[in-house]
Amino acid sequence: MIIEPQVLNEVLLLKPLVYKDGRGHFFESFRQNLFEEIGLELNFVQDNEVFSTDADILRGLHYQLKNPQGKLVHVIKGAIKDVVVDIRVGSPNFGKSVILNLDSKTHNMVFIPEGFAHGYLVLEKGTIVQYKCTNYYNPSSEYGICWNDEELDIKWGLSDPIISDKDSKLPKLKDQKNLPLFV
């Protein structure tokens, strides 16, 4: 597996070695010792799977404050535009983002550390996204940032996504009072 730090160094793109033959394919989607070799001691405690019926569904930008979650995101079927935003108060990269296209053809994955907001745009009907989390989901600790915050300048590629009622009410980054600190 090739691990590539992104513009936000803590965000990692993982490119697995995919072995294909006439029967299908095989690859390692997670290997603890590879993370340990680069100094990340992770303990994944929860796996989540999300099925999206249509393209143009936008989920996010989400994060947990009291129970922050690192995430390892993988597309099982379909494709997404994955967005990670550094929202750690005091970070030199505060408000900056990384945008990666992930799909079930390459099986590339992204590791999102704690303290970052995460969201994605579904690019294909029937997309299935799976992600491992370093902390349990806690609804009382969940916060978010408005997907179309002009100051974040995220190039989603559309102006009218399908979005949940909850996500449509999220504040802009400058108005969010509950943010993690840069340590």
PDB file of C-alpha atoms in Angstrom:
ATOM      1  CA  MET A   1       0.000   0.000   0.000  1.00  0.00           C
ATOM      2  CA  ILE A   2       1.272   3.441  -0.896  1.00  0.00           C
ATOM      3  CA  ILE A   3       0.550   6.188   1.669  1.00  0.00           C
ATOM      4  CA  GLU A   4       0.718   9.792   0.422  1.00  0.00           C
ATOM      5  CA  PRO A   5       0.421  12.839   2.704  1.00  0.00           C
ATOM      6  CA  GLN A   6      -1.756  15.538   1.157  1.00  0.00           C
ATOM      7  CA  VAL A   7      -1.584  19.355   1.192  1.00  0.00           C
ATOM      8  CA  LEU A   8      -2.863  19.072   4.755  1.00  0.00           C
ATOM      9  CA  ASN A   9      -0.065  16.715   5.871  1.00  0.00           C
ATOM     10  CA  GLU A  10      -2.153  14.876   8.456  1.00  0.00           C
ATOM     11  CA  VAL A  11      -4.631  13.832   5.747  1.00  0.00           C
ATOM     12  CA  LEU A  12      -3.399  10.705   3.968  1.00  0.00           C
ATOM     13  CA  LEU A  13      -4.313   9.179   0.613  1.00  0.00           C
ATOM     14  CA  LEU A  14      -3.920   5.395   0.705  1.00  0.00           C
ATOM     15  CA  LYS A  15      -3.433   3.539  -2.562  1.00  0.00           C
ATOM     16  CA  PRO A  16      -3.752  -0.221  -2.091  1.00  0.00           C
ATOM     17  CA  LEU A  17      -2.097  -2.757  -4.342  1.00  0.00           C
ATOM     18  CA  VAL A  18      -5.058  -4.319  -6.145  1.00  0.00           C
ATOM     19  CA  TYR A  19      -4.569  -7.811  -7.545  1.00  0.00           C
ATOM     20  CA  LYS A  20      -6.982  -8.572 -10.384  1.00  0.00           C
ATOM     21  CA  ASP A  21      -7.701 -11.659 -12.395  1.00  0.00           C
ATOM     22  CA  GLY A  22     -10.631 -13.199 -14.238  1.00  0.00           C
ATOM     23  CA  ARG A  23     -12.436 -13.921 -10.968  1.00  0.00           C
ATOM     24  CA  GLY A  24     -12.308 -10.364  -9.623  1.00  0.00           C
ATOM     25  CA  HIS A  25      -9.847  -8.609  -7.342  1.00  0.00           C
ATOM     26  CA  PHE A  26      -8.150  -8.682  -3.944  1.00  0.00           C
ATOM     27  CA  PHE A  27      -6.505  -5.960  -1.838  1.00  0.00           C
ATOM     28  CA  GLU A  28      -5.739  -5.155   1.792  1.00  0.00           C
ATOM     29  CA  SER A  29      -8.091  -2.375   2.863  1.00  0.00           C
ATOM     30  CA  PHE A  30      -6.433  -1.910   6.266  1.00  0.00           C
ATOM     31  CA  ARG A  31      -3.185  -2.980   7.837  1.00  0.00           C
ATOM     32  CA  GLN A  32      -2.360  -1.722  11.351  1.00  0.00           C
ATOM     33  CA  ASN A  33       1.420  -1.993  11.067  1.00  0.00           C
ATOM     34  CA  LEU A  34       1.543   0.373   8.067  1.00  0.00           C
ATOM     35  CA  PHE A  35      -0.003   3.120  10.192  1.00  0.00           C
ATOM     36  CA  GLU A  36       2.352   2.300  13.073  1.00  0.00           C
ATOM     37  CA  GLU A  37       5.355   2.592  10.722  1.00  0.00           C
ATOM     38  CA  ILE A  38       4.440   6.228  10.030  1.00  0.00           C
ATOM     39  CA  GLY A  39       3.827   6.993  13.698  1.00  0.00           C
ATOM     40  CA  LEU A  40       0.047   6.635  13.873  1.00  0.00           C
ATOM     41  CA  GLU A  41      -1.230   4.488  16.715  1.00  0.00           C
ATOM     42  CA  LEU A  42      -4.866   4.035  15.722  1.00  0.00           C
ATOM     43  CA  ASN A  43      -7.600   2.039  17.334  1.00  0.00           C
ATOM     44  CA  PHE A  44     -10.649   1.741  15.103  1.00  0.00           C
ATOM     45  CA  VAL A  45     -13.761   0.973  17.163  1.00  0.00           C
ATOM     46  CA  GLN A  46     -16.675   1.389  14.732  1.00  0.00           C
ATOM     47  CA  ASP A  47     -17.366   0.745  11.043  1.00  0.00           C
ATOM     48  CA  ASN A  48     -20.083   2.648   9.180  1.00  0.00           C
ATOM     49  CA  GLU A  49     -21.596   2.046   5.771  1.00  0.00           C
ATOM     50  CA  VAL A  50     -23.622   4.598   3.788  1.00  0.00           C
ATOM     51  CA  PHE A  51     -25.714   3.799   0.712  1.00  0.00           C
ATOM     52  CA  SER A  52     -26.771   6.690  -1.533  1.00  0.00           C
ATOM     53  CA  THR A  53     -29.560   6.078  -4.012  1.00  0.00           C
ATOM     54  CA  ASP A  54     -28.710   8.970  -6.326  1.00  0.00           C
ATOM     55  CA  ALA A  55     -25.827  11.111  -7.539  1.00  0.00           C
ATOM     56  CA  ASP A  56     -25.562  14.719  -6.322  1.00  0.00           C
ATOM     57  CA  ILE A  57     -26.244  13.782  -2.685  1.00  0.00           C
ATOM     58  CA  LEU A  58     -23.989  15.811  -0.414  1.00  0.00           C
ATOM     59  CA  ARG A  59     -23.222  14.647   3.113  1.00  0.00           C
ATOM     60  CA  GLY A  60     -21.377  16.946   5.521  1.00  0.00           C
ATOM     61  CA  LEU A  61     -19.322  18.776   6.560  1.00  0.00           C
ATOM     62  CA  HIS A  62     -19.376  16.878   9.895  1.00  0.00           C
ATOM     63  CA  TYR A  63     -17.165  16.369  12.942  1.00  0.00           C
ATOM     64  CA  GLN A  64     -17.416  15.397  16.602  1.00  0.00           C
ATOM     65  CA  LEU A  65     -15.940  17.653  19.270  1.00  0.00           C
ATOM     66  CA  LYS A  66     -15.954  15.774  22.600  1.00  0.00           C
ATOM     67  CA  ASN A  67     -15.524  12.371  20.974  1.00  0.00           C
ATOM     68  CA  PRO A  68     -13.440  13.256  17.894  1.00  0.00           C
ATOM     69  CA  GLN A  69     -13.283  10.631  15.179  1.00  0.00           C
ATOM     70  CA  GLY A  70     -10.436   9.813  12.895  1.00  0.00           C
ATOM     71  CA  LYS A  71     -11.841   8.113   9.786  1.00  0.00           C
ATOM     72  CA  LEU A  72     -10.560   5.780   7.096  1.00  0.00           C
ATOM     73  CA  VAL A  73     -12.925   6.253   4.136  1.00  0.00           C
ATOM     74  CA  HIS A  74     -13.314   3.734   1.303  1.00  0.00           C
ATOM     75  CA  VAL A  75     -15.801   3.579  -1.574  1.00  0.00           C
ATOM     76  CA  ILE A  76     -17.167   0.043  -1.946  1.00  0.00           C
ATOM     77  CA  LYS A  77     -19.294   0.852  -5.013  1.00  0.00           C
ATOM     78  CA  GLY A  78     -19.533   4.008  -7.118  1.00  0.00           C
ATOM     79  CA  ALA A  79     -17.661   7.275  -6.666  1.00  0.00           C
ATOM     80  CA  ILE A  80     -17.477  10.350  -4.439  1.00  0.00           C
ATOM     81  CA  LYS A  81     -15.755  13.705  -4.222  1.00  0.00           C
ATOM     82  CA  ASP A  82     -14.359  13.615  -0.689  1.00  0.00           C
ATOM     83  CA  VAL A  83     -13.638  16.870   1.167  1.00  0.00           C
ATOM     84  CA  VAL A  84     -11.602  17.324   4.353  1.00  0.00           C
ATOM     85  CA  VAL A  85     -11.340  20.723   6.083  1.00  0.00           C
ATOM     86  CA  ASP A  86      -8.908  21.698   8.855  1.00  0.00           C
ATOM     87  CA  ILE A  87     -11.129  23.353  11.477  1.00  0.00           C
ATOM     88  CA  ARG A  88      -8.651  23.265  14.376  1.00  0.00           C
ATOM     89  CA  VAL A  89      -8.495  26.700  15.978  1.00  0.00           C
ATOM     90  CA  GLY A  90      -4.868  27.876  15.923  1.00  0.00           C
ATOM     91  CA  SER A  91      -3.803  25.569  13.091  1.00  0.00           C
ATOM     92  CA  PRO A  92      -1.675  27.208  10.377  1.00  0.00           C
ATOM     93  CA  ASN A  93      -3.996  25.451   7.902  1.00  0.00           C
ATOM     94  CA  PHE A  94      -7.264  26.552   9.547  1.00  0.00           C
ATOM     95  CA  GLY A  95     -10.029  26.684   6.920  1.00  0.00           C
ATOM     96  CA  LYS A  96      -7.965  24.956   4.226  1.00  0.00           C
ATOM     97  CA  SER A  97      -9.255  21.831   2.533  1.00  0.00           C
ATOM     98  CA  VAL A  98      -8.233  18.753   0.596  1.00  0.00           C
ATOM     99  CA  ILE A  99     -10.487  17.407  -2.164  1.00  0.00           C
ATOM    100  CA  LEU A 100      -9.998  13.846  -3.404  1.00  0.00           C
ATOM    101  CA  ASN A 101     -11.994  11.731  -5.832  1.00  0.00           C
ATOM    102  CA  LEU A 102     -12.475   8.221  -4.469  1.00  0.00           C
ATOM    103  CA  ASP A 103     -14.071   5.359  -6.372  1.00  0.00           C
ATOM    104  CA  SER A 104     -14.534   1.618  -6.434  1.00  0.00           C
ATOM    105  CA  LYS A 105     -12.285   1.239  -9.492  1.00  0.00           C
ATOM    106  CA  THR A 106      -9.028   2.374  -7.841  1.00  0.00           C
ATOM    107  CA  HIS A 107     -10.052   1.520  -4.248  1.00  0.00           C
ATOM    108  CA  ASN A 108      -8.038   4.499  -3.011  1.00  0.00           C
ATOM    109  CA  MET A 109      -8.892   5.533   0.538  1.00  0.00           C
ATOM    110  CA  VAL A 110      -8.444   8.647   2.647  1.00  0.00           C
ATOM    111  CA  PHE A 111      -7.455   8.844   6.301  1.00  0.00           C
ATOM    112  CA  ILE A 112      -8.982  11.848   8.053  1.00  0.00           C
ATOM    113  CA  PRO A 113      -7.491  12.613  11.466  1.00  0.00           C
ATOM    114  CA  GLU A 114      -9.406  13.877  14.469  1.00  0.00           C
ATOM    115  CA  GLY A 115     -10.066  17.626  14.420  1.00  0.00           C
ATOM    116  CA  PHE A 116     -11.022  17.849  10.751  1.00  0.00           C
ATOM    117  CA  ALA A 117     -14.481  18.298   9.224  1.00  0.00           C
ATOM    118  CA  HIS A 118     -15.462  15.764   6.574  1.00  0.00           C
ATOM    119  CA  GLY A 119     -18.041  15.586   3.830  1.00  0.00           C
ATOM    120  CA  TYR A 120     -18.539  14.156   0.390  1.00  0.00           C
ATOM    121  CA  LEU A 121     -20.542  14.520  -2.794  1.00  0.00           C
ATOM    122  CA  VAL A 122     -21.908  11.344  -4.357  1.00  0.00           C
ATOM    123  CA  LEU A 123     -20.956  11.158  -8.048  1.00  0.00           C
ATOM    124  CA  GLU A 124     -22.763   7.943  -9.087  1.00  0.00           C
ATOM    125  CA  LYS A 125     -26.150   6.398  -8.320  1.00  0.00           C
ATOM    126  CA  GLY A 126     -26.014   3.478  -5.916  1.00  0.00           C
ATOM    127  CA  THR A 127     -22.749   4.526  -4.281  1.00  0.00           C
ATOM    128  CA  ILE A 128     -21.715   2.714  -1.098  1.00  0.00           C
ATOM    129  CA  VAL A 129     -19.178   4.319   1.231  1.00  0.00           C
ATOM    130  CA  GLN A 130     -17.648   2.531   4.191  1.00  0.00           C
ATOM    131  CA  TYR A 131     -15.508   4.112   6.869  1.00  0.00           C
ATOM    132  CA  LYS A 132     -13.713   3.022   9.999  1.00  0.00           C
ATOM    133  CA  CYS A 133     -13.833   5.372  13.020  1.00  0.00           C
ATOM    134  CA  THR A 134     -11.432   5.841  15.927  1.00  0.00           C
ATOM    135  CA  ASN A 135     -14.246   6.822  18.290  1.00  0.00           C
ATOM    136  CA  TYR A 136     -17.904   5.909  18.700  1.00  0.00           C
ATOM    137  CA  TYR A 137     -20.631   8.043  17.185  1.00  0.00           C
ATOM    138  CA  ASN A 138     -22.044  10.420  19.779  1.00  0.00           C
ATOM    139  CA  PRO A 139     -24.952  12.575  18.564  1.00  0.00           C
ATOM    140  CA  SER A 140     -24.523  15.057  21.442  1.00  0.00           C
ATOM    141  CA  SER A 141     -20.939  15.693  20.268  1.00  0.00           C
ATOM    142  CA  GLU A 142     -21.756  16.113  16.563  1.00  0.00           C
ATOM    143  CA  TYR A 143     -21.286  19.462  14.839  1.00  0.00           C
ATOM    144  CA  GLY A 144     -20.862  20.696  11.313  1.00  0.00           C
ATOM    145  CA  ILE A 145     -20.000  23.436   8.880  1.00  0.00           C
ATOM    146  CA  CYS A 146     -22.147  24.674   6.001  1.00  0.00           C
ATOM    147  CA  TRP A 147     -21.186  22.848   2.798  1.00  0.00           C
ATOM    148  CA  ASN A 148     -21.248  26.019   0.666  1.00  0.00           C
ATOM    149  CA  ASP A 149     -19.415  28.408   3.009  1.00  0.00           C
ATOM    150  CA  GLU A 150     -17.907  30.948   0.563  1.00  0.00           C
ATOM    151  CA  GLU A 151     -14.809  31.441   2.722  1.00  0.00           C
ATOM    152  CA  LEU A 152     -13.921  27.757   2.425  1.00  0.00           C
ATOM    153  CA  ASP A 153     -14.112  28.032  -1.394  1.00  0.00           C
ATOM    154  CA  ILE A 154     -14.743  24.316  -1.913  1.00  0.00           C
ATOM    155  CA  LYS A 155     -15.226  23.434  -5.592  1.00  0.00           C
ATOM    156  CA  TRP A 156     -18.037  20.885  -5.298  1.00  0.00           C
ATOM    157  CA  GLY A 157     -18.941  21.150  -8.989  1.00  0.00           C
ATOM    158  CA  LEU A 158     -22.650  21.850  -8.451  1.00  0.00           C
ATOM    159  CA  SER A 159     -24.786  24.511  -6.815  1.00  0.00           C
ATOM    160  CA  ASP A 160     -27.907  22.587  -5.803  1.00  0.00           C
ATOM    161  CA  PRO A 161     -27.054  19.221  -4.221  1.00  0.00           C
ATOM    162  CA  ILE A 162     -29.477  16.890  -2.480  1.00  0.00           C
ATOM    163  CA  ILE A 163     -28.848  17.618   1.189  1.00  0.00           C
ATOM    164  CA  SER A 164     -30.435  16.651   4.502  1.00  0.00           C
ATOM    165  CA  ASP A 165     -32.513  19.145   6.446  1.00  0.00           C
ATOM    166  CA  LYS A 166     -29.978  18.940   9.287  1.00  0.00           C
ATOM    167  CA  ASP A 167     -27.030  19.722   6.997  1.00  0.00           C
ATOM    168  CA  SER A 168     -28.876  22.619   5.352  1.00  0.00           C
ATOM    169  CA  LYS A 169     -28.960  24.396   8.737  1.00  0.00           C
ATOM    170  CA  LEU A 170     -25.250  24.119   9.585  1.00  0.00           C
ATOM    171  CA  PRO A 171     -23.410  27.392  10.290  1.00  0.00           C
ATOM    172  CA  LYS A 172     -20.499  28.867   8.376  1.00  0.00           C
ATOM    173  CA  LEU A 173     -17.052  28.196   9.820  1.00  0.00           C
ATOM    174  CA  LYS A 174     -16.707  31.760  11.146  1.00  0.00           C
ATOM    175  CA  ASP A 175     -20.058  31.365  12.982  1.00  0.00           C
ATOM    176  CA  GLN A 176     -19.379  27.916  14.471  1.00  0.00           C
ATOM    177  CA  LYS A 177     -18.664  28.325  18.207  1.00  0.00           C
ATOM    178  CA  ASN A 178     -17.803  24.648  18.826  1.00  0.00           C
ATOM    179  CA  LEU A 179     -14.444  23.924  17.189  1.00  0.00           C
ATOM    180  CA  PRO A 180     -11.499  21.725  18.138  1.00  0.00           C
ATOM    181  CA  LEU A 181      -8.174  23.255  19.166  1.00  0.00           C
ATOM    182  CA  PHE A 182      -4.889  22.757  17.346  1.00  0.00           C
ATOM    183  CA  VAL A 183      -2.583  20.818  19.655  1.00  0.00           C
TER     184      VAL A 183
END
